């Protein structure tokens, strides 16, 4: 089990997630953490699948959202949960929620 760290930034009405994709190996349980750099004044609003639905549980659990971080546990021990998951991160900027372009979690068989 490990932690995959991602950084979320905001500039010019654009939410950017780095890296744009995360790879989870077969039979791994990882914690995914999205954080913002110091000096950014927005807050995290949420995370959702590309279609607007919530991250399914399973394989995702223990979702925690604070002003400065989002974290979720990803259980990749079930074959049914493998594949590509397209998600978006939402931030609150002055009362307006702005969503990132779809990003990718690859839950592979390797």
CSV table of N, CA, C and O in Angstrom, one decimal:
chain,number,residue,atom,x,y,z
A,1,UNK,N,0.8,-1.2,0.0
A,1,UNK,CA,0.0,0.0,0.0
A,1,UNK,C,0.9,1.2,0.0
A,1,UNK,O,1.8,1.3,0.7
A,2,UNK,N,0.5,2.2,-0.9
A,2,UNK,CA,1.3,3.4,-0.9
A,2,UNK,C,0.5,4.6,-1.1
A,2,UNK,O,-0.8,4.5,-1.1
A,3,UNK,N,1.1,5.7,-1.3
A,3,UNK,CA,0.4,7.0,-1.5
A,3,UNK,C,0.8,7.5,-2.9
A,3,UNK,O,1.9,7.6,-3.2
A,4,UNK,N,-0.2,7.9,-3.6
A,4,UNK,CA,0.0,8.6,-4.9
A,4,UNK,C,-0.4,10.0,-4.7
A,4,UNK,O,-1.5,10.3,-4.4
A,5,UNK,N,0.6,10.9,-4.9
A,5,UNK,CA,0.3,12.4,-4.7
A,5,UNK,C,0.1,13.1,-6.0
A,5,UNK,O,0.8,12.9,-7.0
A,6,UNK,N,-0.9,13.9,-6.0
A,6,UNK,CA,-1.2,14.7,-7.1
A,6,UNK,C,-1.4,16.2,-6.7
A,6,UNK,O,-1.8,16.5,-5.6
A,7,UNK,N,-1.0,17.1,-7.6
A,7,UNK,CA,-1.1,18.5,-7.3
A,7,UNK,C,-2.2,19.2,-8.1
A,7,UNK,O,-2.2,18.9,-9.3
A,8,UNK,N,-3.0,20.0,-7.5
A,8,UNK,CA,-4.0,20.8,-8.2
A,8,UNK,C,-3.7,22.2,-8.1
A,8,UNK,O,-3.4,22.8,-7.1
A,9,UNK,N,-3.7,22.9,-9.3
A,9,UNK,CA,-3.5,24.3,-9.3
A,9,UNK,C,-4.6,25.0,-10.1
A,9,UNK,O,-5.3,24.4,-10.9
A,10,UNK,N,-4.7,26.3,-9.9
A,10,UNK,CA,-5.7,27.1,-10.6
A,10,UNK,C,-5.1,28.4,-11.1
A,10,UNK,O,-4.4,29.1,-10.3
A,11,UNK,N,-5.3,28.7,-12.4
A,11,UNK,CA,-4.9,29.9,-13.0
A,11,UNK,C,-5.7,30.2,-14.2
A,11,UNK,O,-6.0,29.2,-15.0
A,12,UNK,N,-6.1,31.4,-14.5
A,12,UNK,CA,-6.8,31.8,-15.7
A,12,UNK,C,-8.1,31.0,-15.9
A,12,UNK,O,-8.3,30.5,-17.0
A,13,UNK,N,-8.8,30.8,-14.9
A,13,UNK,CA,-10.1,30.0,-14.9
A,13,UNK,C,-9.9,28.5,-15.3
A,13,UNK,O,-10.8,27.9,-15.8
A,14,UNK,N,-8.7,28.0,-15.1
A,14,UNK,CA,-8.4,26.6,-15.4
A,14,UNK,C,-7.9,25.9,-14.2
A,14,UNK,O,-7.0,26.3,-13.5
A,15,UNK,N,-8.5,24.7,-14.0
A,15,UNK,CA,-8.0,23.8,-12.9
A,15,UNK,C,-7.1,22.8,-13.5
A,15,UNK,O,-7.5,22.1,-14.5
A,16,UNK,N,-5.9,22.6,-13.0
A,16,UNK,CA,-4.9,21.7,-13.6
A,16,UNK,C,-4.5,20.7,-12.6
A,16,UNK,O,-4.2,21.0,-11.4
A,17,UNK,N,-4.6,19.4,-12.9
A,17,UNK,CA,-4.1,18.3,-12.1
A,17,UNK,C,-2.8,17.7,-12.6
A,17,UNK,O,-2.8,17.4,-13.8
A,18,UNK,N,-1.8,17.6,-11.8
A,18,UNK,CA,-0.6,17.0,-12.2
A,18,UNK,C,-0.2,15.9,-11.2
A,18,UNK,O,-0.2,16.1,-10.0
A,19,UNK,N,0.1,14.7,-11.7
A,19,UNK,CA,0.1,14.3,-13.1
A,19,UNK,C,-1.4,14.1,-13.6
A,19,UNK,O,-2.3,14.0,-12.8
A,20,UNK,N,-1.6,14.0,-14.9
A,20,UNK,CA,-2.9,13.8,-15.5
A,20,UNK,C,-3.5,12.4,-15.4
A,20,UNK,O,-4.6,12.2,-15.6
A,21,UNK,N,-2.6,11.5,-15.1
A,21,UNK,CA,-3.1,10.1,-14.9
A,21,UNK,C,-2.3,9.4,-13.8
A,21,UNK,O,-1.1,9.8,-13.6
A,22,UNK,N,-2.9,8.4,-13.2
A,22,UNK,CA,-2.3,7.7,-12.1
A,22,UNK,C,-2.5,6.2,-12.4
A,22,UNK,O,-3.5,5.8,-12.8
A,23,UNK,N,-1.4,5.5,-12.2
A,23,UNK,CA,-1.4,4.0,-12.5
A,23,UNK,C,-1.4,3.3,-11.1
A,23,UNK,O,-0.6,3.5,-10.3
A,24,UNK,N,-2.4,2.4,-11.0
A,24,UNK,CA,-2.5,1.5,-9.8
A,24,UNK,C,-2.3,0.1,-10.3
A,24,UNK,O,-3.0,-0.4,-11.1
A,25,UNK,N,-1.3,-0.6,-9.7
A,25,UNK,CA,-1.0,-2.0,-10.1
A,25,UNK,C,-2.0,-3.0,-9.5
A,25,UNK,O,-2.6,-2.7,-8.5
A,26,UNK,N,-2.1,-4.1,-10.1
A,26,UNK,CA,-3.0,-5.2,-9.7
A,26,UNK,C,-2.7,-5.6,-8.3
A,26,UNK,O,-1.5,-5.6,-7.9
A,27,UNK,N,-3.7,-5.8,-7.5
A,27,UNK,CA,-3.6,-6.2,-6.1
A,27,UNK,C,-3.0,-5.2,-5.2
A,27,UNK,O,-2.5,-5.5,-4.1
A,28,UNK,N,-3.0,-3.9,-5.6
A,28,UNK,CA,-2.5,-2.8,-4.7
A,28,UNK,C,-3.7,-2.1,-4.1
A,28,UNK,O,-4.7,-1.9,-4.7
A,29,UNK,N,-3.4,-1.6,-2.9
A,29,UNK,CA,-4.3,-0.7,-2.2
A,29,UNK,C,-3.5,0.6,-2.1
A,29,UNK,O,-2.5,0.6,-1.4
A,30,UNK,N,-4.0,1.7,-2.7
A,30,UNK,CA,-3.2,2.9,-2.6
A,30,UNK,C,-4.1,4.0,-2.1
A,30,UNK,O,-5.3,4.0,-2.3
A,31,UNK,N,-3.5,5.0,-1.4
A,31,UNK,CA,-4.2,6.2,-1.1
A,31,UNK,C,-3.9,7.3,-2.1
A,31,UNK,O,-2.7,7.5,-2.4
A,32,UNK,N,-4.9,7.9,-2.7
A,32,UNK,CA,-4.7,9.0,-3.7
A,32,UNK,C,-4.9,10.3,-2.9
A,32,UNK,O,-5.9,10.4,-2.2
A,33,UNK,N,-4.0,11.2,-3.1
A,33,UNK,CA,-4.1,12.5,-2.4
A,33,UNK,C,-3.9,13.6,-3.4
A,33,UNK,O,-2.9,13.7,-4.1
A,34,UNK,N,-4.9,14.5,-3.4
A,34,UNK,CA,-4.8,15.7,-4.2
A,34,UNK,C,-4.6,16.9,-3.3
A,34,UNK,O,-5.4,17.1,-2.3
A,35,UNK,N,-3.6,17.7,-3.5
A,35,UNK,CA,-3.2,18.8,-2.6
A,35,UNK,C,-3.0,20.0,-3.5
A,35,UNK,O,-2.8,20.0,-4.7
A,36,UNK,N,-3.1,21.2,-2.8
A,36,UNK,CA,-2.9,22.5,-3.5
A,36,UNK,C,-1.6,23.1,-3.0
A,36,UNK,O,-1.2,22.9,-1.8
A,37,UNK,N,-0.9,23.8,-3.8
A,37,UNK,CA,0.4,24.5,-3.4
A,37,UNK,C,0.0,25.6,-2.4
A,37,UNK,O,-1.0,26.2,-2.4
A,38,UNK,N,1.0,25.9,-1.6
A,38,UNK,CA,0.8,27.1,-0.7
A,38,UNK,C,0.6,28.3,-1.5
A,38,UNK,O,1.2,28.5,-2.6
A,39,UNK,N,-0.2,29.3,-1.0
A,39,UNK,CA,-0.4,30.5,-1.7
A,39,UNK,C,-1.6,30.5,-2.6
A,39,UNK,O,-2.1,31.6,-3.0
A,40,UNK,N,-2.2,29.3,-2.9
A,40,UNK,CA,-3.4,29.3,-3.7
A,40,UNK,C,-4.6,29.5,-2.7
A,40,UNK,O,-4.6,28.9,-1.6
A,41,UNK,N,-5.5,30.4,-3.0
A,41,UNK,CA,-6.5,30.8,-2.1
A,41,UNK,C,-7.9,30.1,-2.2
A,41,UNK,O,-8.8,30.4,-1.4
A,42,UNK,N,-8.0,29.3,-3.2
A,42,UNK,CA,-9.3,28.5,-3.4
A,42,UNK,C,-9.3,27.3,-2.4
A,42,UNK,O,-8.3,27.0,-1.8
A,43,UNK,N,-10.5,26.7,-2.3
A,43,UNK,CA,-10.6,25.5,-1.5
A,43,UNK,C,-11.2,24.3,-2.4
A,43,UNK,O,-11.8,24.6,-3.4
A,44,UNK,N,-10.9,23.1,-1.9
A,44,UNK,CA,-11.4,22.0,-2.6
A,44,UNK,C,-12.9,21.9,-2.4
A,44,UNK,O,-13.4,22.1,-1.3
A,45,UNK,N,-13.7,21.5,-3.4
A,45,UNK,CA,-15.1,21.3,-3.4
A,45,UNK,C,-15.5,19.9,-3.5
A,45,UNK,O,-16.5,19.5,-2.8
A,46,UNK,N,-14.9,19.1,-4.3
A,46,UNK,CA,-15.3,17.7,-4.5
A,46,UNK,C,-14.5,17.0,-5.5
A,46,UNK,O,-13.6,17.5,-6.2
A,47,UNK,N,-14.9,15.7,-5.7
A,47,UNK,CA,-14.3,14.9,-6.8
A,47,UNK,C,-15.5,14.0,-7.3
A,47,UNK,O,-16.4,13.6,-6.5
A,48,UNK,N,-15.5,13.8,-8.6
A,48,UNK,CA,-16.6,13.0,-9.2
A,48,UNK,C,-16.1,12.3,-10.4
A,48,UNK,O,-15.0,12.6,-10.9
A,49,UNK,N,-16.8,11.3,-10.9
A,49,UNK,CA,-16.5,10.7,-12.1
A,49,UNK,C,-16.9,11.7,-13.2
A,49,UNK,O,-17.7,12.6,-13.0
A,50,UNK,N,-16.4,11.4,-14.4
A,50,UNK,CA,-16.6,12.3,-15.6
A,50,UNK,C,-18.1,12.6,-15.8
A,50,UNK,O,-18.5,13.6,-16.2
A,51,UNK,N,-18.9,11.5,-15.6
A,51,UNK,CA,-20.4,11.7,-15.9
A,51,UNK,C,-21.1,12.4,-14.7
A,51,UNK,O,-22.3,12.5,-14.8
A,52,UNK,N,-20.4,12.9,-13.7
A,52,UNK,CA,-21.0,13.6,-12.6
A,52,UNK,C,-21.4,12.8,-11.4
A,52,UNK,O,-21.9,13.3,-10.4
A,53,UNK,N,-21.3,11.5,-11.5
A,53,UNK,CA,-21.6,10.6,-10.4
A,53,UNK,C,-20.5,10.5,-9.4
A,53,UNK,O,-19.3,10.8,-9.7
A,54,UNK,N,-20.8,10.0,-8.2
A,54,UNK,CA,-19.8,9.9,-7.2
A,54,UNK,C,-18.8,8.7,-7.5
A,54,UNK,O,-19.2,7.8,-8.2
A,55,UNK,N,-17.6,8.8,-6.9
A,55,UNK,CA,-16.7,7.7,-6.9
A,55,UNK,C,-17.4,6.5,-6.3
A,55,UNK,O,-17.9,6.6,-5.2
A,56,UNK,N,-17.4,5.3,-7.0
A,56,UNK,CA,-18.1,4.2,-6.4
A,56,UNK,C,-17.3,3.5,-5.2
A,56,UNK,O,-16.1,3.5,-5.2
A,57,UNK,N,-18.1,3.0,-4.3
A,57,UNK,CA,-17.5,2.3,-3.1
A,57,UNK,C,-18.1,0.9,-3.1
A,57,UNK,O,-19.3,0.8,-2.8
A,58,UNK,N,-17.4,-0.1,-3.4
A,58,UNK,CA,-16.0,-0.2,-3.8
A,58,UNK,C,-15.8,0.2,-5.2
A,58,UNK,O,-16.8,0.3,-5.9
A,59,UNK,N,-14.6,0.5,-5.7
A,59,UNK,CA,-13.3,0.2,-5.1
A,59,UNK,C,-12.8,1.4,-4.3
A,59,UNK,O,-11.8,1.3,-3.6
A,60,UNK,N,-13.4,2.6,-4.4
A,60,UNK,CA,-12.9,3.8,-3.7
A,60,UNK,C,-13.6,3.9,-2.3
A,60,UNK,O,-14.9,3.7,-2.2
A,61,UNK,N,-12.9,4.2,-1.3
A,61,UNK,CA,-13.5,4.4,0.1
A,61,UNK,C,-12.7,5.4,0.9
A,61,UNK,O,-11.6,5.9,0.4
A,62,UNK,N,-13.2,5.7,2.0
A,62,UNK,CA,-12.6,6.7,3.0
A,62,UNK,C,-12.3,8.0,2.3
A,62,UNK,O,-11.3,8.6,2.5
A,63,UNK,N,-13.3,8.5,1.5
A,63,UNK,CA,-13.1,9.8,0.9
A,63,UNK,C,-13.2,10.9,2.0
A,63,UNK,O,-14.0,10.9,2.8
A,64,UNK,N,-12.1,11.8,1.9
A,64,UNK,CA,-12.0,12.9,2.8
A,64,UNK,C,-11.7,14.1,2.0
A,64,UNK,O,-10.8,14.1,1.2
A,65,UNK,N,-12.5,15.2,2.2
A,65,UNK,CA,-12.3,16.5,1.5
A,65,UNK,C,-12.2,17.6,2.6
A,65,UNK,O,-13.0,17.7,3.4
A,66,UNK,N,-11.0,18.3,2.5
A,66,UNK,CA,-10.8,19.4,3.4
A,66,UNK,C,-10.6,20.6,2.4
A,66,UNK,O,-10.5,20.5,1.2
A,67,UNK,N,-10.4,21.8,3.0
A,67,UNK,CA,-10.1,23.0,2.2
A,67,UNK,C,-8.9,22.8,1.4
A,67,UNK,O,-8.8,23.3,0.3
A,68,UNK,N,-7.9,22.1,1.9
A,68,UNK,CA,-6.6,22.0,1.2
A,68,UNK,C,-6.2,20.6,0.6
A,68,UNK,O,-5.1,20.5,0.0
A,69,UNK,N,-7.1,19.6,0.8
A,69,UNK,CA,-6.7,18.3,0.3
A,69,UNK,C,-7.9,17.4,0.1
A,69,UNK,O,-8.9,17.5,0.8
A,70,UNK,N,-7.8,16.5,-0.9
A,70,UNK,CA,-8.8,15.4,-1.1
A,70,UNK,C,-8.0,14.1,-1.0
A,70,UNK,O,-6.9,14.0,-1.5
A,71,UNK,N,-8.5,13.2,-0.2
A,71,UNK,CA,-7.8,11.8,-0.2
A,71,UNK,C,-8.9,10.8,-0.3
A,71,UNK,O,-10.0,10.9,0.1
A,72,UNK,N,-8.5,9.6,-0.9
A,72,UNK,CA,-9.4,8.5,-1.0
A,72,UNK,C,-8.6,7.2,-1.1
A,72,UNK,O,-7.5,7.3,-1.7
A,73,UNK,N,-9.1,6.1,-0.6
A,73,UNK,CA,-8.4,4.8,-0.7
A,73,UNK,C,-8.9,4.1,-1.9
A,73,UNK,O,-10.1,4.1,-2.2
A,74,UNK,N,-8.0,3.6,-2.7
A,74,UNK,CA,-8.3,2.8,-3.9
A,74,UNK,C,-7.9,1.4,-3.7
A,74,UNK,O,-6.8,1.1,-3.6
A,75,UNK,N,-8.9,0.5,-3.7
A,75,UNK,CA,-8.7,-0.9,-3.5
A,75,UNK,C,-8.7,-1.6,-4.9
A,75,UNK,O,-9.7,-1.7,-5.5
A,76,UNK,N,-7.6,-2.0,-5.3
A,76,UNK,CA,-7.4,-2.7,-6.7
A,76,UNK,C,-7.2,-4.2,-6.5
A,76,UNK,O,-6.4,-4.8,-7.3
A,77,UNK,N,-7.9,-4.8,-5.6
A,77,UNK,CA,-7.7,-6.2,-5.4
A,77,UNK,C,-8.8,-7.0,-6.1
A,77,UNK,O,-8.6,-8.2,-6.2
A,78,UNK,N,-9.8,-6.4,-6.6
A,78,UNK,CA,-10.9,-7.1,-7.2
A,78,UNK,C,-10.8,-6.9,-8.8
A,78,UNK,O,-10.6,-5.8,-9.2
A,79,UNK,N,-10.8,-8.0,-9.5
A,79,UNK,CA,-10.7,-7.9,-11.0
A,79,UNK,C,-11.8,-7.0,-11.6
A,79,UNK,O,-11.6,-6.4,-12.6
A,80,UNK,N,-13.0,-7.0,-11.0
A,80,UNK,CA,-14.1,-6.3,-11.6
A,80,UNK,C,-13.9,-4.8,-11.5
A,80,UNK,O,-14.4,-4.0,-12.3
A,81,UNK,N,-13.0,-4.3,-10.6
A,81,UNK,CA,-12.7,-2.9,-10.4
A,81,UNK,C,-11.6,-2.3,-11.3
A,81,UNK,O,-11.4,-1.2,-11.3
A,82,UNK,N,-11.0,-3.2,-12.1
A,82,UNK,CA,-9.9,-2.8,-12.9
A,82,UNK,C,-10.4,-2.0,-14.2
A,82,UNK,O,-11.6,-2.1,-14.6
A,83,UNK,N,-9.5,-1.3,-14.8
A,83,UNK,CA,-9.9,-0.6,-16.0
A,83,UNK,C,-9.5,0.9,-15.8
A,83,UNK,O,-8.7,1.2,-15.0
A,84,UNK,N,-10.1,1.7,-16.6
A,84,UNK,CA,-9.8,3.2,-16.6
A,84,UNK,C,-11.0,3.9,-15.9
A,84,UNK,O,-12.2,3.7,-16.3
A,85,UNK,N,-10.7,4.8,-15.0
A,85,UNK,CA,-11.7,5.6,-14.3
A,85,UNK,C,-11.4,7.0,-14.6
A,85,UNK,O,-10.3,7.5,-14.4
A,86,UNK,N,-12.3,7.7,-15.2
A,86,UNK,CA,-12.2,9.2,-15.6
A,86,UNK,C,-12.9,10.0,-14.5
A,86,UNK,O,-14.0,9.8,-14.2
A,87,UNK,N,-12.1,10.9,-13.9
A,87,UNK,CA,-12.6,11.7,-12.8
A,87,UNK,C,-12.3,13.2,-13.0
A,87,UNK,O,-11.5,13.6,-13.8
A,88,UNK,N,-13.0,14.0,-12.2
A,88,UNK,CA,-12.8,15.5,-12.2
A,88,UNK,C,-12.7,15.9,-10.8
A,88,UNK,O,-13.3,15.4,-9.9
A,89,UNK,N,-11.8,16.9,-10.5
A,89,UNK,CA,-11.7,17.6,-9.2
A,89,UNK,C,-12.3,18.9,-9.3
A,89,UNK,O,-12.1,19.7,-10.3
A,90,UNK,N,-13.1,19.3,-8.3
A,90,UNK,CA,-13.8,20.6,-8.2
A,90,UNK,C,-13.2,21.4,-7.2
A,90,UNK,O,-12.9,21.0,-6.1
A,91,UNK,N,-13.0,22.7,-7.5
A,91,UNK,CA,-12.5,23.7,-6.5
A,91,UNK,C,-13.5,24.8,-6.4
A,91,UNK,O,-14.3,25.1,-7.3
A,92,UNK,N,-13.5,25.5,-5.3
A,92,UNK,CA,-14.4,26.6,-5.0
A,92,UNK,C,-13.5,27.9,-5.1
A,92,UNK,O,-12.6,28.1,-4.3
A,93,UNK,N,-13.9,28.7,-6.1
A,93,UNK,CA,-13.2,30.0,-6.2
A,93,UNK,C,-14.2,31.1,-6.1
A,93,UNK,O,-15.1,31.3,-6.9
A,94,UNK,N,-14.1,31.8,-5.0
A,94,UNK,CA,-15.1,32.9,-4.7
A,94,UNK,C,-16.5,32.6,-4.8
A,94,UNK,O,-17.4,33.3,-5.3
A,95,UNK,N,-16.9,31.3,-4.4
A,95,UNK,CA,-18.3,30.9,-4.4
A,95,UNK,C,-18.7,30.2,-5.6
A,95,UNK,O,-19.8,29.7,-5.7
A,96,UNK,N,-17.8,30.1,-6.6
A,96,UNK,CA,-18.1,29.4,-7.9
A,96,UNK,C,-17.3,28.1,-7.9
A,96,UNK,O,-16.1,28.1,-7.7
A,97,UNK,N,-17.9,26.9,-8.2
A,97,UNK,CA,-17.2,25.7,-8.3
A,97,UNK,C,-16.7,25.5,-9.8
A,97,UNK,O,-17.5,25.7,-10.7
A,98,UNK,N,-15.5,25.2,-9.9
A,98,UNK,CA,-14.8,25.0,-11.2
A,98,UNK,C,-14.3,23.6,-11.2
A,98,UNK,O,-13.5,23.3,-10.3
A,99,UNK,N,-14.6,22.9,-12.3
A,99,UNK,CA,-14.1,21.5,-12.4
A,99,UNK,C,-12.9,21.4,-13.3
A,99,UNK,O,-12.9,22.1,-14.3
A,100,UNK,N,-12.0,20.5,-13.0
A,100,UNK,CA,-10.9,20.2,-13.9
A,100,UNK,C,-11.4,19.4,-15.1
A,100,UNK,O,-12.5,18.9,-15.1
A,101,UNK,N,-10.6,19.4,-16.2
A,101,UNK,CA,-10.9,18.5,-17.3
A,101,UNK,C,-10.8,17.1,-16.7
A,101,UNK,O,-10.1,16.8,-15.7
A,102,UNK,N,-11.4,16.1,-17.4
A,102,UNK,CA,-11.3,14.7,-16.9
A,102,UNK,C,-9.9,14.2,-16.8
A,102,UNK,O,-9.1,14.5,-17.7
A,103,UNK,N,-9.6,13.6,-15.7
A,103,UNK,CA,-8.2,13.0,-15.5
A,103,UNK,C,-8.4,11.4,-15.4
A,103,UNK,O,-9.6,11.0,-15.5
A,104,UNK,N,-7.3,10.7,-15.4
A,104,UNK,CA,-7.4,9.2,-15.5
A,104,UNK,C,-6.8,8.5,-14.3
A,104,UNK,O,-5.7,8.9,-13.9
A,105,UNK,N,-7.5,7.5,-13.8
A,105,UNK,CA,-6.9,6.5,-12.9
A,105,UNK,C,-6.9,5.2,-13.6
A,105,UNK,O,-8.0,4.7,-14.0
A,106,UNK,N,-5.7,4.7,-13.9
A,106,UNK,CA,-5.6,3.4,-14.6
A,106,UNK,C,-5.4,2.3,-13.6
A,106,UNK,O,-4.4,2.3,-12.8
A,107,UNK,N,-6.3,1.4,-13.5
A,107,UNK,CA,-6.3,0.3,-12.6
A,107,UNK,C,-5.9,-1.0,-13.4
A,107,UNK,O,-6.8,-1.7,-13.9
A,108,UNK,N,-4.6,-1.2,-13.5
A,108,UNK,CA,-4.1,-2.2,-14.4
A,108,UNK,C,-4.1,-3.6,-13.9
A,108,UNK,O,-4.4,-3.9,-12.8
A,109,UNK,N,-3.7,-4.5,-14.8
A,109,UNK,CA,-3.6,-5.9,-14.6
A,109,UNK,C,-2.1,-6.3,-14.4
A,109,UNK,O,-1.8,-7.5,-14.3
A,110,UNK,N,-1.2,-5.3,-14.4
A,110,UNK,CA,0.2,-5.7,-14.4
A,110,UNK,C,0.7,-5.8,-12.9
A,110,UNK,O,0.2,-5.5,-12.0
